[in-house]
CSV table of C-alpha atoms and ligand atoms in Angstrom, one decimal:
chain,number,residue,atom,x,y,z
A,1,MET,CA,85.6,82.8,81.2
A,2,GLY,CA,87.8,79.7,82.3
A,3,LEU,CA,87.4,78.5,85.7
A,4,ILE,CA,90.1,76.1,87.3
A,5,GLY,CA,89.1,74.7,90.8
A,6,LEU,CA,85.9,73.4,91.0
A,7,GLY,CA,85.9,73.0,95.0
A,8,THR,CA,83.5,75.1,97.2
A,9,VAL,CA,84.2,78.5,95.9
A,10,GLY,CA,84.4,77.4,91.8
A,11,THR,CA,81.0,75.9,92.5
A,12,GLY,CA,79.4,78.7,94.1
A,13,THR,CA,80.9,80.9,91.6
A,14,VAL,CA,79.6,79.0,88.7
A,15,LYS,CA,76.0,78.9,90.2
A,16,VAL,CA,76.4,82.4,90.8
A,17,LEU,CA,77.1,82.9,87.3
A,18,LEU,CA,73.9,81.2,85.8
A,19,GLU,CA,71.5,82.5,88.4
A,20,HIS,CA,72.7,86.0,87.8
A,21,GLN,CA,73.7,85.8,84.1
A,22,ARG,CA,71.2,87.8,82.3
A,23,GLU,CA,71.5,90.2,85.5
A,24,ILE,CA,75.1,90.6,84.3
A,25,GLU,CA,74.4,90.5,81.3
A,26,ARG,CA,72.1,93.7,81.4
A,27,ARG,CA,75.1,95.4,83.2
A,28,LEU,CA,77.6,94.8,80.5
A,29,GLY,CA,75.4,94.8,77.5
A,30,PHE,CA,77.0,91.3,76.4
A,31,ARG,CA,77.0,87.7,77.9
A,32,VAL,CA,80.0,86.3,80.1
A,33,GLU,CA,80.1,83.0,78.9
A,34,LEU,CA,81.8,80.0,80.6
A,35,LYS,CA,84.2,78.0,78.3
A,36,LYS,CA,86.0,75.5,80.3
A,37,ILE,CA,86.1,74.5,83.5
A,38,CYS,CA,89.1,72.5,84.7
A,39,SER,CA,89.4,70.1,88.3
A,40,ARG,CA,91.3,67.7,89.1
A,41,SER,CA,88.4,65.1,89.6
A,42,ILE,CA,85.9,66.6,86.9
A,43,HIS,CA,85.1,63.6,85.3
A,44,LYS,CA,83.8,62.4,88.7
A,45,LYS,CA,81.8,65.2,89.6
A,46,ASP,CA,77.7,65.6,88.5
A,47,ILE,CA,78.0,68.8,86.3
A,48,SER,CA,75.0,67.9,85.1
A,49,TRP,CA,73.4,71.1,87.2
A,50,ILE,CA,75.2,73.4,84.9
A,51,GLY,CA,73.0,72.7,82.1
A,52,GLN,CA,74.8,74.2,79.4
A,53,ALA,CA,77.9,73.1,77.1
A,54,VAL,CA,80.8,73.7,78.7
A,55,GLU,CA,84.4,72.0,78.0
A,56,THR,CA,86.1,70.2,80.5
A,57,THR,CA,89.6,69.3,81.6
A,58,THR,CA,92.0,68.2,84.5
A,59,ASP,CA,94.6,70.3,82.4
A,60,TRP,CA,94.8,73.5,84.0
A,61,LYS,CA,97.0,74.6,81.1
A,62,GLN,CA,94.3,73.9,78.5
A,63,VAL,CA,92.1,76.6,80.1
A,64,VAL,CA,95.0,79.2,79.8
A,65,ARG,CA,95.9,78.4,76.3
A,66,ASP,CA,92.3,78.5,74.9
A,67,PRO,CA,92.0,81.2,72.5
A,68,GLU,CA,88.3,81.9,73.5
A,69,VAL,CA,88.9,82.2,77.0
A,70,ASP,CA,90.4,86.0,78.4
A,71,ILE,CA,89.7,85.9,81.7
A,72,VAL,CA,91.4,83.4,83.9
A,73,VAL,CA,89.8,82.3,86.9
A,74,GLU,CA,91.4,80.1,89.9
A,75,LEU,CA,90.1,78.6,92.8
A,76,VAL,CA,92.6,75.8,93.3
A,77,GLY,CA,93.4,76.6,96.8
A,78,GLU,CA,97.1,74.8,96.8
A,79,PRO,CA,99.2,78.0,96.7
A,80,LYS,CA,102.2,76.6,94.5
A,81,THR,CA,99.4,75.2,91.4
A,82,ALA,CA,97.9,78.5,92.2
A,83,LEU,CA,101.1,80.5,91.5
A,84,ALA,CA,101.7,78.8,88.6
A,85,ILE,CA,98.4,78.7,87.3
A,86,ALA,CA,98.8,82.8,87.7
A,87,ARG,CA,102.1,83.4,86.3
A,88,HIS,CA,101.4,81.4,83.2
A,89,THR,CA,98.2,83.2,82.9
A,90,LEU,CA,99.4,86.5,83.4
A,91,ASP,CA,102.5,85.9,80.7
A,92,ALA,CA,99.9,84.7,78.2
A,93,ARG,CA,98.3,88.2,78.4
A,94,LYS,CA,95.3,87.0,80.0
A,95,HIS,CA,93.4,88.4,83.1
A,96,LEU,CA,93.2,86.6,86.0
A,97,VAL,CA,90.9,86.5,89.1
A,98,THR,CA,91.8,84.4,91.7
A,99,ALA,CA,90.6,83.7,95.6
A,100,ASN,CA,93.9,82.8,96.9
A,101,LYS,CA,95.3,85.1,99.6
A,102,GLN,CA,98.5,83.8,100.2
A,103,ILE,CA,99.8,84.0,96.9
A,104,VAL,CA,98.7,87.8,96.9
A,105,ALA,CA,99.9,88.4,99.8
A,106,GLU,CA,103.3,86.8,99.1
A,107,HIS,CA,103.7,87.4,95.5
A,108,GLY,CA,101.2,90.2,94.9
A,109,LEU,CA,103.7,93.0,93.7
A,110,GLU,CA,105.5,89.9,91.1
A,111,LEU,CA,101.8,89.4,89.8
A,112,ALA,CA,100.9,93.5,89.1
A,113,GLU,CA,103.9,93.8,87.4
A,114,ARG,CA,103.8,90.9,85.5
A,115,GLY,CA,100.0,91.8,84.7
A,116,ARG,CA,100.9,95.4,83.6
A,117,ALA,CA,103.9,94.2,81.3
A,118,ALA,CA,101.5,91.9,79.7
A,119,GLY,CA,98.1,94.5,79.4
A,120,ALA,CA,96.5,91.6,82.2
A,121,THR,CA,94.6,92.5,85.0
A,122,LEU,CA,94.6,91.2,87.8
A,123,GLY,CA,91.4,90.7,90.2
A,124,ILE,CA,91.5,89.9,93.6
A,125,GLU,CA,88.3,90.9,95.9
A,126,ALA,CA,87.4,87.8,96.9
A,127,CYS,CA,90.9,87.2,98.5
A,128,VAL,CA,90.1,89.5,101.5
A,129,ALA,CA,86.4,89.2,103.6
A,130,GLY,CA,84.7,86.7,100.8
A,131,GLY,CA,81.7,88.3,100.5
A,132,THR,CA,82.3,92.4,101.0
A,133,PRO,CA,83.7,94.8,98.8
A,134,ILE,CA,86.3,95.9,101.0
A,135,LEU,CA,89.1,96.0,98.7
A,136,HIS,CA,87.6,97.8,95.8
A,137,ALA,CA,86.2,100.5,99.0
A,138,ILE,CA,89.8,101.1,99.6
A,139,ARG,CA,91.2,101.1,95.8
A,140,GLU,CA,88.3,103.0,94.0
A,141,GLY,CA,85.6,104.7,96.4
A,142,LEU,CA,88.0,106.2,98.8
A,143,SER,CA,91.4,106.5,96.7
A,144,GLY,CA,90.8,110.4,97.6
A,145,GLU,CA,91.7,109.3,101.5
A,146,HIS,CA,95.0,108.7,103.3
A,147,PHE,CA,94.2,106.0,105.6
A,148,ARG,CA,95.6,105.8,108.8
A,149,ALA,CA,94.5,102.5,110.3
A,150,VAL,CA,92.8,99.4,109.0
A,151,TYR,CA,91.3,97.1,111.8
A,152,GLY,CA,89.8,93.6,110.7
A,153,ILE,CA,87.8,90.8,112.0
A,154,LEU,CA,89.0,89.0,109.0
A,155,ASN,CA,88.4,85.1,109.9
A,156,GLY,CA,85.1,83.8,109.9
A,157,THR,CA,86.1,80.9,111.8
A,158,THR,CA,88.0,82.3,115.3
A,159,ASN,CA,84.8,84.5,115.2
A,160,TYR,CA,82.6,82.1,115.3
A,161,ILE,CA,84.2,80.7,118.1
A,162,LEU,CA,85.1,83.6,120.0
A,163,THR,CA,81.3,84.7,120.3
A,164,GLU,CA,80.0,80.8,120.7
A,165,MET,CA,82.4,80.9,123.8
A,166,GLU,CA,80.6,84.5,124.7
A,167,GLN,CA,77.0,83.7,124.2
A,168,ARG,CA,76.9,80.2,125.1
A,169,ASN,CA,79.4,80.1,128.0
A,170,CYS,CA,81.2,76.9,126.2
A,171,SER,CA,84.5,76.1,126.0
A,172,PHE,CA,86.9,76.8,122.9
A,173,GLU,CA,87.0,73.0,122.4
A,174,GLU,CA,83.4,73.2,122.1
A,175,ALA,CA,82.8,75.7,120.1
A,176,LEU,CA,85.9,74.6,117.9
A,177,ARG,CA,83.9,71.1,117.3
A,178,GLU,CA,80.7,73.4,116.9
A,179,ALA,CA,83.0,75.2,114.0
A,180,GLN,CA,83.5,72.3,112.2
A,181,ALA,CA,80.3,70.7,112.3
A,182,HIS,CA,78.9,73.6,110.5
A,183,GLY,CA,81.9,73.5,108.2
A,184,TYR,CA,83.1,76.9,109.3
A,185,ALA,CA,86.4,75.0,110.6
A,186,GLU,CA,89.2,72.8,108.4
A,187,PRO,CA,89.9,69.4,110.3
A,188,ASP,CA,92.8,70.8,110.5
A,189,PRO,CA,91.8,74.3,112.1
A,190,THR,CA,96.1,75.9,112.5
A,191,MET,CA,95.8,78.3,109.6
A,192,ASP,CA,92.6,80.0,111.3
A,193,VAL,CA,92.9,79.5,115.0
A,194,GLU,CA,96.4,80.5,115.2
A,195,GLY,CA,95.8,83.5,113.5
A,196,TYR,CA,97.7,82.7,110.3
A,197,ASP,CA,94.9,83.5,107.7
A,198,ALA,CA,93.8,86.8,109.0
A,199,ARG,CA,97.6,87.5,108.6
A,200,TYR,CA,97.6,86.9,105.0
A,201,LYS,CA,94.6,89.2,104.8
A,202,ILE,CA,95.9,92.2,107.0
A,203,ALA,CA,98.9,92.1,104.5
A,204,ILE,CA,97.1,92.4,101.5
A,205,LEU,CA,95.1,95.1,103.4
A,206,ALA,CA,98.1,97.0,104.3
A,207,MET,CA,99.5,96.9,100.6
A,208,ILE,CA,96.3,98.4,99.3
A,209,SER,CA,95.4,101.1,102.1
A,210,PHE,CA,99.3,102.4,102.3
A,211,GLY,CA,100.8,101.2,99.3
A,212,GLN,CA,103.4,99.4,101.2
A,213,ALA,CA,104.4,96.2,100.8
A,214,VAL,CA,104.5,94.2,104.2
A,215,GLU,CA,106.9,91.0,104.6
A,216,VAL,CA,104.0,88.4,105.6
A,217,ARG,CA,106.3,86.5,108.0
A,218,ASP,CA,107.1,90.1,109.5
A,219,ILE,CA,103.4,90.6,111.4
A,220,PRO,CA,103.8,89.1,114.5
A,221,VAL,CA,100.9,86.9,115.0
A,222,GLN,CA,98.7,85.3,118.0
A,223,GLY,CA,95.7,83.0,117.9
A,224,ILE,CA,92.9,82.6,120.4
A,225,THR,CA,93.8,79.0,121.3
A,226,ARG,CA,94.3,80.0,125.1
A,227,ILE,CA,91.1,82.1,125.4
A,228,ARG,CA,88.7,81.0,128.0
A,229,GLN,CA,84.9,81.8,129.1
A,230,ILE,CA,86.4,83.1,132.0
A,231,ASP,CA,88.1,85.7,130.0
A,232,PHE,CA,84.8,87.0,128.4
A,233,ALA,CA,83.4,86.9,132.1
A,234,TYR,CA,86.2,89.8,133.1
A,235,ALA,CA,85.8,91.1,129.7
A,236,HIS,CA,82.3,92.1,130.5
A,237,GLN,CA,83.4,93.4,133.7
A,238,LEU,CA,85.5,95.8,132.2
A,239,GLY,CA,82.8,96.7,129.7
A,240,ARG,CA,85.0,94.9,126.8
A,241,THR,CA,84.6,91.5,124.4
A,242,ILE,CA,87.7,89.9,123.1
A,243,ARG,CA,87.9,89.7,119.5
A,244,LEU,CA,90.6,88.4,116.9
A,245,ILE,CA,92.0,91.9,115.3
A,246,ALA,CA,94.1,91.9,112.5
A,247,ALA,CA,95.5,95.3,112.5
A,248,ALA,CA,97.7,97.9,110.1
A,249,ARG,CA,98.4,101.2,111.1
A,250,ARG,CA,100.5,104.1,110.4
A,251,LEU,CA,102.5,105.0,113.5
A,252,PRO,CA,102.5,108.9,114.0
A,253,ALA,CA,105.6,110.8,113.1
A,254,GLN,CA,107.4,111.9,116.3
A,255,ALA,CA,110.6,113.2,116.4
A,256,GLY,CA,113.0,110.9,115.0
A,257,VAL,CA,110.9,108.0,116.2
A,258,GLY,CA,108.7,105.7,114.3
A,259,GLY,CA,107.5,108.4,111.7
A,260,GLY,CA,106.2,106.9,108.2
A,261,ARG,CA,106.5,103.4,109.9
A,262,LEU,CA,103.9,100.9,110.1
A,263,GLU,CA,102.8,98.8,112.6
A,264,ALA,CA,100.6,95.4,111.8
A,265,PHE,CA,99.8,92.1,113.8
A,266,VAL,CA,97.0,90.0,114.6
A,267,ARG,CA,96.1,88.9,117.9
A,268,PRO,CA,93.4,88.9,120.5
A,269,LEU,CA,91.9,92.1,121.6
A,270,MET,CA,89.8,93.0,124.3
A,271,VAL,CA,88.1,95.7,122.8
A,272,SER,CA,85.1,97.8,123.9
A,273,ARG,CA,81.7,96.4,123.6
A,274,SER,CA,80.5,99.7,122.4
A,275,GLY,CA,83.1,99.7,119.5
A,276,PRO,CA,82.4,99.2,116.1
A,277,LEU,CA,84.3,95.6,115.7
A,278,ALA,CA,82.3,94.4,119.0
A,279,GLY,CA,79.1,93.8,117.2
A,280,ILE,CA,80.4,91.7,114.6
A,281,LEU,CA,79.1,88.5,115.3
A,282,GLY,CA,79.4,84.6,114.1
A,283,ALA,CA,81.3,83.9,110.8
A,284,THR,CA,80.9,87.2,109.9
A,285,ASN,CA,83.8,89.4,108.9
A,286,GLY,CA,84.5,93.1,109.4
A,287,VAL,CA,86.7,95.6,108.5
A,288,LEU,CA,86.9,99.2,110.3
A,289,LEU,CA,88.7,101.5,107.8
A,290,VAL,CA,90.3,105.1,109.9
A,291,GLY,CA,90.3,107.7,107.2
A,292,ASP,CA,92.1,111.3,107.8
A,293,LYS,CA,89.5,112.9,106.5
A,294,GLY,CA,86.3,110.7,106.3
A,295,GLY,CA,86.9,109.6,109.5
A,296,ASN,CA,85.6,105.4,110.6
A,297,THR,CA,83.6,103.6,107.8
A,298,THR,CA,83.3,100.0,108.6
A,299,ILE,CA,82.3,97.7,106.0
A,300,THR,CA,80.6,94.2,107.3
A,301,GLY,CA,79.5,90.9,105.6
A,302,ARG,CA,79.7,87.5,104.9
A,303,GLY,CA,83.6,86.4,104.7
A,304,ALA,CA,83.6,82.9,102.9
A,305,GLY,CA,81.3,80.2,101.8
A,306,GLY,CA,80.9,79.7,98.1
A,307,GLU,CA,78.4,81.6,97.0
A,308,PRO,CA,79.5,85.0,98.9
A,309,THR,CA,82.9,84.6,97.9
A,310,GLY,CA,81.4,83.6,94.3
A,311,VAL,CA,79.9,86.9,94.3
A,312,ALA,CA,83.3,88.6,94.6
A,313,VAL,CA,85.3,86.7,91.9
A,314,LEU,CA,82.3,87.4,89.5
A,315,SER,CA,82.5,91.2,90.6
A,316,ASP,CA,86.0,91.0,89.3
A,317,VAL,CA,85.0,89.2,86.1
A,318,VAL,CA,82.5,92.2,85.1
A,319,GLU,CA,84.8,94.8,86.1
A,320,ILE,CA,87.7,92.9,83.4
A,321,ALA,CA,85.1,92.5,81.0
A,322,ARG,CA,84.1,96.1,81.1
A,323,GLU,CA,87.9,96.8,81.1
A,324,ILE,CA,88.4,94.7,77.9
A,325,VAL,CA,85.5,97.0,76.5
A,326,ARG,CA,86.7,100.2,76.9
A,327,GLY,CA,90.3,98.8,75.8
A,328,GLY,CA,88.6,98.9,72.0
A,329,ALA,CA,86.7,96.0,71.3
A,330,SER,CA,82.8,96.4,70.3
A,331,VAL,CA,80.7,94.9,72.3
A,332,THR,CA,79.1,92.3,70.0
A,333,GLY,CA,82.3,91.4,68.9
A,334,ARG,CA,85.5,89.5,70.7
A,335,PRO,CA,87.3,91.8,73.0
A,336,ASP,CA,90.4,92.2,71.2
A,337,ARG,CA,92.7,91.5,74.1
A,338,ARG,CA,95.5,93.5,72.3
A,339,LYS,CA,94.1,96.6,72.4
A,340,ALA,CA,92.9,96.1,76.1
A,341,GLN,CA,94.6,98.4,78.6
A,342,ALA,CA,95.1,97.0,82.1
A,343,GLY,CA,93.3,98.9,84.6
A,344,PRO,CA,94.3,101.2,87.3
A,345,SER,CA,96.7,99.0,89.2
A,346,PRO,CA,95.1,95.8,91.0
A,347,LEU,CA,97.0,97.2,94.3
A,348,GLY,CA,95.9,100.3,94.4
A,349,TYR,CA,99.3,102.3,94.0
A,350,ALA,CA,101.5,103.0,90.9
A,351,HIS,CA,104.8,103.3,93.1
A,352,TRP,CA,105.8,101.2,96.4
A,353,HIS,CA,107.9,101.2,98.7
A,354,ARG,CA,109.0,97.9,101.1
A,355,ALA,CA,106.9,98.4,104.6
A,356,LYS,CA,109.2,99.4,107.9
A,357,LEU,CA,107.4,97.3,110.5
A,358,ARG,CA,107.7,98.4,114.3
A,359,PRO,CA,109.2,95.3,115.8
A,360,ALA,CA,106.8,93.5,117.7
A,361,GLY,CA,106.7,95.1,121.7
A,362,GLU,CA,106.4,98.0,121.0
A,363,MET,CA,103.3,99.0,121.4
A,364,VAL,CA,101.9,100.7,124.8
A,365,ALA,CA,98.5,99.8,125.8
A,366,SER,CA,96.8,99.0,129.2
A,367,THR,CA,97.2,95.1,129.9
A,368,TYR,CA,94.8,92.5,130.9
A,369,LEU,CA,96.5,90.1,133.3
A,370,ARG,CA,94.9,86.4,133.7
A,371,LEU,CA,96.2,84.2,136.3
A,372,VAL,CA,95.5,80.7,137.5
A,373,VAL,CA,96.9,79.9,140.6
A,374,ARG,CA,96.8,77.2,143.7
A,375,ASP,CA,95.7,79.7,146.2
A,376,ARG,CA,97.6,80.0,149.1
A,377,PRO,CA,98.3,83.4,151.2
A,378,GLY,CA,100.9,86.1,149.9
A,379,ILE,CA,100.2,85.5,146.3
A,380,LEU,CA,99.1,89.2,145.3
A,381,ALA,CA,102.1,90.9,147.5
A,382,ARG,CA,104.1,88.4,145.1
A,383,VAL,CA,103.0,89.5,141.7
A,384,SER,CA,102.8,93.1,142.9
A,385,GLY,CA,105.8,92.9,144.0
A,386,ILE,CA,107.2,92.2,140.7
A,387,LEU,CA,105.1,94.1,138.5
A,388,ALA,CA,106.5,97.2,141.0
A,389,ARG,CA,110.0,96.2,140.1
A,390,HIS,CA,109.6,96.6,136.3
A,391,ARG,CA,107.5,100.3,137.0
A,392,ILE,CA,104.1,98.6,135.9
A,393,ASN,CA,101.4,100.4,138.3
A,394,ILE,CA,98.1,97.6,138.8
A,395,ASP,CA,95.1,99.5,137.7
A,396,SER,CA,92.3,96.9,139.2
A,397,VAL,CA,92.1,93.6,140.4
A,398,LEU,CA,89.1,91.3,139.6
A,399,GLN,CA,88.0,87.8,140.7
A,400,GLU,CA,85.2,86.1,139.9
A,401,PRO,CA,83.6,83.9,142.8
A,402,ASN,CA,83.2,80.1,142.8
A,403,HIS,CA,85.8,78.8,141.3
A,404,PRO,CA,88.5,75.8,143.2
A,405,LYS,CA,91.0,76.8,145.1
A,406,ARG,CA,93.3,74.5,143.4
A,407,ARG,CA,92.8,76.6,140.1
A,408,LEU,CA,91.5,80.0,141.3
A,409,PRO,CA,91.7,82.5,138.2
A,410,PHE,CA,92.2,86.3,138.9
A,411,VAL,CA,92.7,89.2,136.9
A,412,MET,CA,94.6,92.5,137.2
A,413,THR,CA,94.6,95.2,134.9
A,414,LEU,CA,97.6,96.9,134.4
A,415,GLU,CA,98.5,100.6,133.5
A,416,PRO,CA,99.8,101.8,130.1
A,417,GLY,CA,102.8,100.3,129.3
A,418,SER,CA,105.5,99.2,127.0
A,419,GLU,CA,104.4,95.4,125.8
A,420,ARG,CA,108.3,94.6,126.4
A,421,GLN,CA,108.6,96.3,129.8
A,422,VAL,CA,105.1,93.7,130.5
A,423,ALA,CA,106.5,90.8,129.3
A,424,ARG,CA,109.4,90.7,131.4
A,425,ALA,CA,107.1,91.3,134.2
A,426,VAL,CA,105.4,88.5,133.2
A,427,THR,CA,108.1,85.9,132.4
A,428,GLU,CA,109.1,86.2,136.1
A,429,ILE,CA,105.8,86.1,137.1
A,430,ALA,CA,105.4,82.4,135.2
A,431,ARG,CA,108.1,81.1,137.2
A,432,LEU,CA,106.1,81.7,140.6
A,433,PRO,CA,105.7,78.2,142.3
A,434,PHE,CA,101.8,78.4,142.5
A,435,LEU,CA,100.7,79.4,139.1
A,436,ALA,CA,98.4,76.7,137.7
A,437,GLU,CA,99.4,77.6,133.8
A,438,PRO,CA,101.0,80.2,132.0
A,439,PRO,CA,99.6,83.4,132.5
A,440,LEU,CA,97.4,85.1,129.4
A,441,THR,CA,98.2,89.0,128.2
A,442,MET,CA,96.2,90.8,126.1
A,443,PRO,CA,96.1,94.5,125.3
A,444,LEU,CA,93.1,96.7,126.4
A,445,ALA,CA,93.1,98.3,122.9
A,446,GLU,CA,91.5,101.7,122.4
A,447,LEU,CA,89.9,101.4,118.6
A,448,PRO,CA,89.0,105.0,117.0
B,1,LIG,N1,86.2,78.2,101.1
B,1,LIG,C1,85.8,79.7,100.8
B,1,LIG,O1,84.9,80.1,101.8
B,1,LIG,C2,86.7,80.7,100.6
B,1,LIG,C3,86.2,81.9,100.7
B,1,LIG,C4,87.7,83.0,100.3
B,1,LIG,C5,88.5,82.5,99.6
B,1,LIG,N2,88.9,81.4,99.2
B,1,LIG,C6,90.0,80.7,98.5
B,1,LIG,O2,89.8,80.3,96.8
B,1,LIG,C7,90.4,79.3,96.8
B,1,LIG,C8,89.6,78.0,96.3
B,1,LIG,O3,89.0,77.8,98.0
B,1,LIG,P1,88.0,76.6,98.2
B,1,LIG,O4,87.4,76.6,99.6
B,1,LIG,O5,86.9,76.4,96.8
B,1,LIG,O6,88.6,75.2,98.0
B,1,LIG,P2,88.4,73.8,97.9
B,1,LIG,O7,87.2,73.4,98.0
B,1,LIG,O8,89.2,72.6,98.0
B,1,LIG,O9,88.5,73.3,96.2
B,1,LIG,C9,89.8,73.7,95.1
B,1,LIG,C10,89.2,73.0,94.1
B,1,LIG,O10,90.6,72.8,93.1
B,1,LIG,C11,91.0,71.7,92.8
B,1,LIG,N3,92.2,71.5,92.5
B,1,LIG,C12,93.1,71.4,93.0
B,1,LIG,N4,94.3,70.6,92.0
B,1,LIG,C13,94.1,71.2,91.5
B,1,LIG,C14,94.4,71.1,90.1
B,1,LIG,N5,95.9,71.0,90.3
B,1,LIG,N6,94.4,71.2,88.9
B,1,LIG,C15,93.0,71.6,89.0
B,1,LIG,N7,92.5,71.6,89.8
B,1,LIG,C16,92.5,71.5,90.9
B,1,LIG,C17,90.0,70.9,93.2
B,1,LIG,O11,89.7,69.5,92.6
B,1,LIG,P3,89.1,68.4,92.4
B,1,LIG,O12,87.7,68.7,93.7
B,1,LIG,O13,88.4,68.0,91.4
B,1,LIG,O14,90.1,67.2,93.5
B,1,LIG,C18,88.5,71.2,94.4
B,1,LIG,O15,88.0,71.1,93.6
B,1,LIG,C19,91.4,79.0,97.6
B,1,LIG,O16,92.4,80.1,97.4
B,1,LIG,C20,90.6,79.5,99.0
B,1,LIG,O17,91.5,80.1,100.1
B,1,LIG,C21,87.9,80.3,99.7
């Protein structure tokens, strides 16, 4: 194999390979050799710890061209380069393993098709929920299932921040600083805290679970930057907690409405504290699969980090090595790529269609509405008057004690209604003169 990108995951992958090489050899019956490593600044890196003869280069094309490299592992991060490496590798009839969720979410079908045409396969397990085998579980272990929905906590950084806010009663900013100090969050955390990272991952999960190609940009996304400590206090009063949930689900076929369509989103939801995703804490990832026959299956584990992700990368390498051998090469001889057959589609389906996503705003749910106001008489009457005009019923009003009157938070829970209807009312409420900050709404989600 040849490896491109010796950063966090590249280094983790090499370390795991070195530590587990004998175990992998016992599994396969032959050794997986690391032939060549490419990294931009490889000559400045101390790679003496690798302790075995490995060729090095700064030019990734040399890895792809090397006749002794059958499997190219791409771990460079930067999407343009990653996509170029992926296309070159597959076109050169070599197998590719990548951890780049963005290129798989945006170009997965194209890459799978290139691979199929070239007799090369594509390993993508590391793209979603790092060290967990979630994609294999959906594609292989549960391939007889008809999935109704997939819900995930797919971003360790945001889950760490939310659970710190909940457990230590700290602010979003404090929890973010701590996540950065622990190396869980990038110096620029936008991709994580605004939900974009999770959006790529749910697009991949939707492809693999439903055989429908989803346009990443069509998935509505909302991050966690507006969640405050006080929201957890209210959530607890309601028997709930807050998690950034990435979801994709089939809409029930009703007479002429929604049948066969999908709904997908990334957003903070108030979920029941006794539900399967509420117990996923810290930087852990978790996915809840809802199947027609098998019911709920939950898979949790480490979603990131060099070595856990390296395990996922190597698991793909091992699987491809098995396929190469099954394709006709002798175990002791060099695998013959020309004889090798690409395995089942890496994306789980041989036939595809483009997903028709339900537009944002059509979800029907109970709603959490948090207002922060400059206290004065008549506030409740004004707010409930607006809600009544939009035909939205109030279920409860909650107010935590001991807050200053110039920034008084209180919460209303609203009976089930369409999000669009609630959004119209909230836009009107936001214009009221006594609001100290824009209102926050969150669905009170009933996950299976
Ligand atoms: N970090 C995680 O926990 C995690 C988890 C799951 C998936 N992933 C995915 O794994 C991939 C790698 O992530 P990472 O965290 O390991 O990134 P990283 O630490 O930034 O490492 C990327 C490495 O790629 C090298 N590189 C960049 N451009 C190159 C080029 N043109 N030619 C050769 N080498 C090049 C860099 O080289 P130099 O250092 O030599 O300059 C760097 O070491 C990304 O797609 C990421 O989304 C990461």
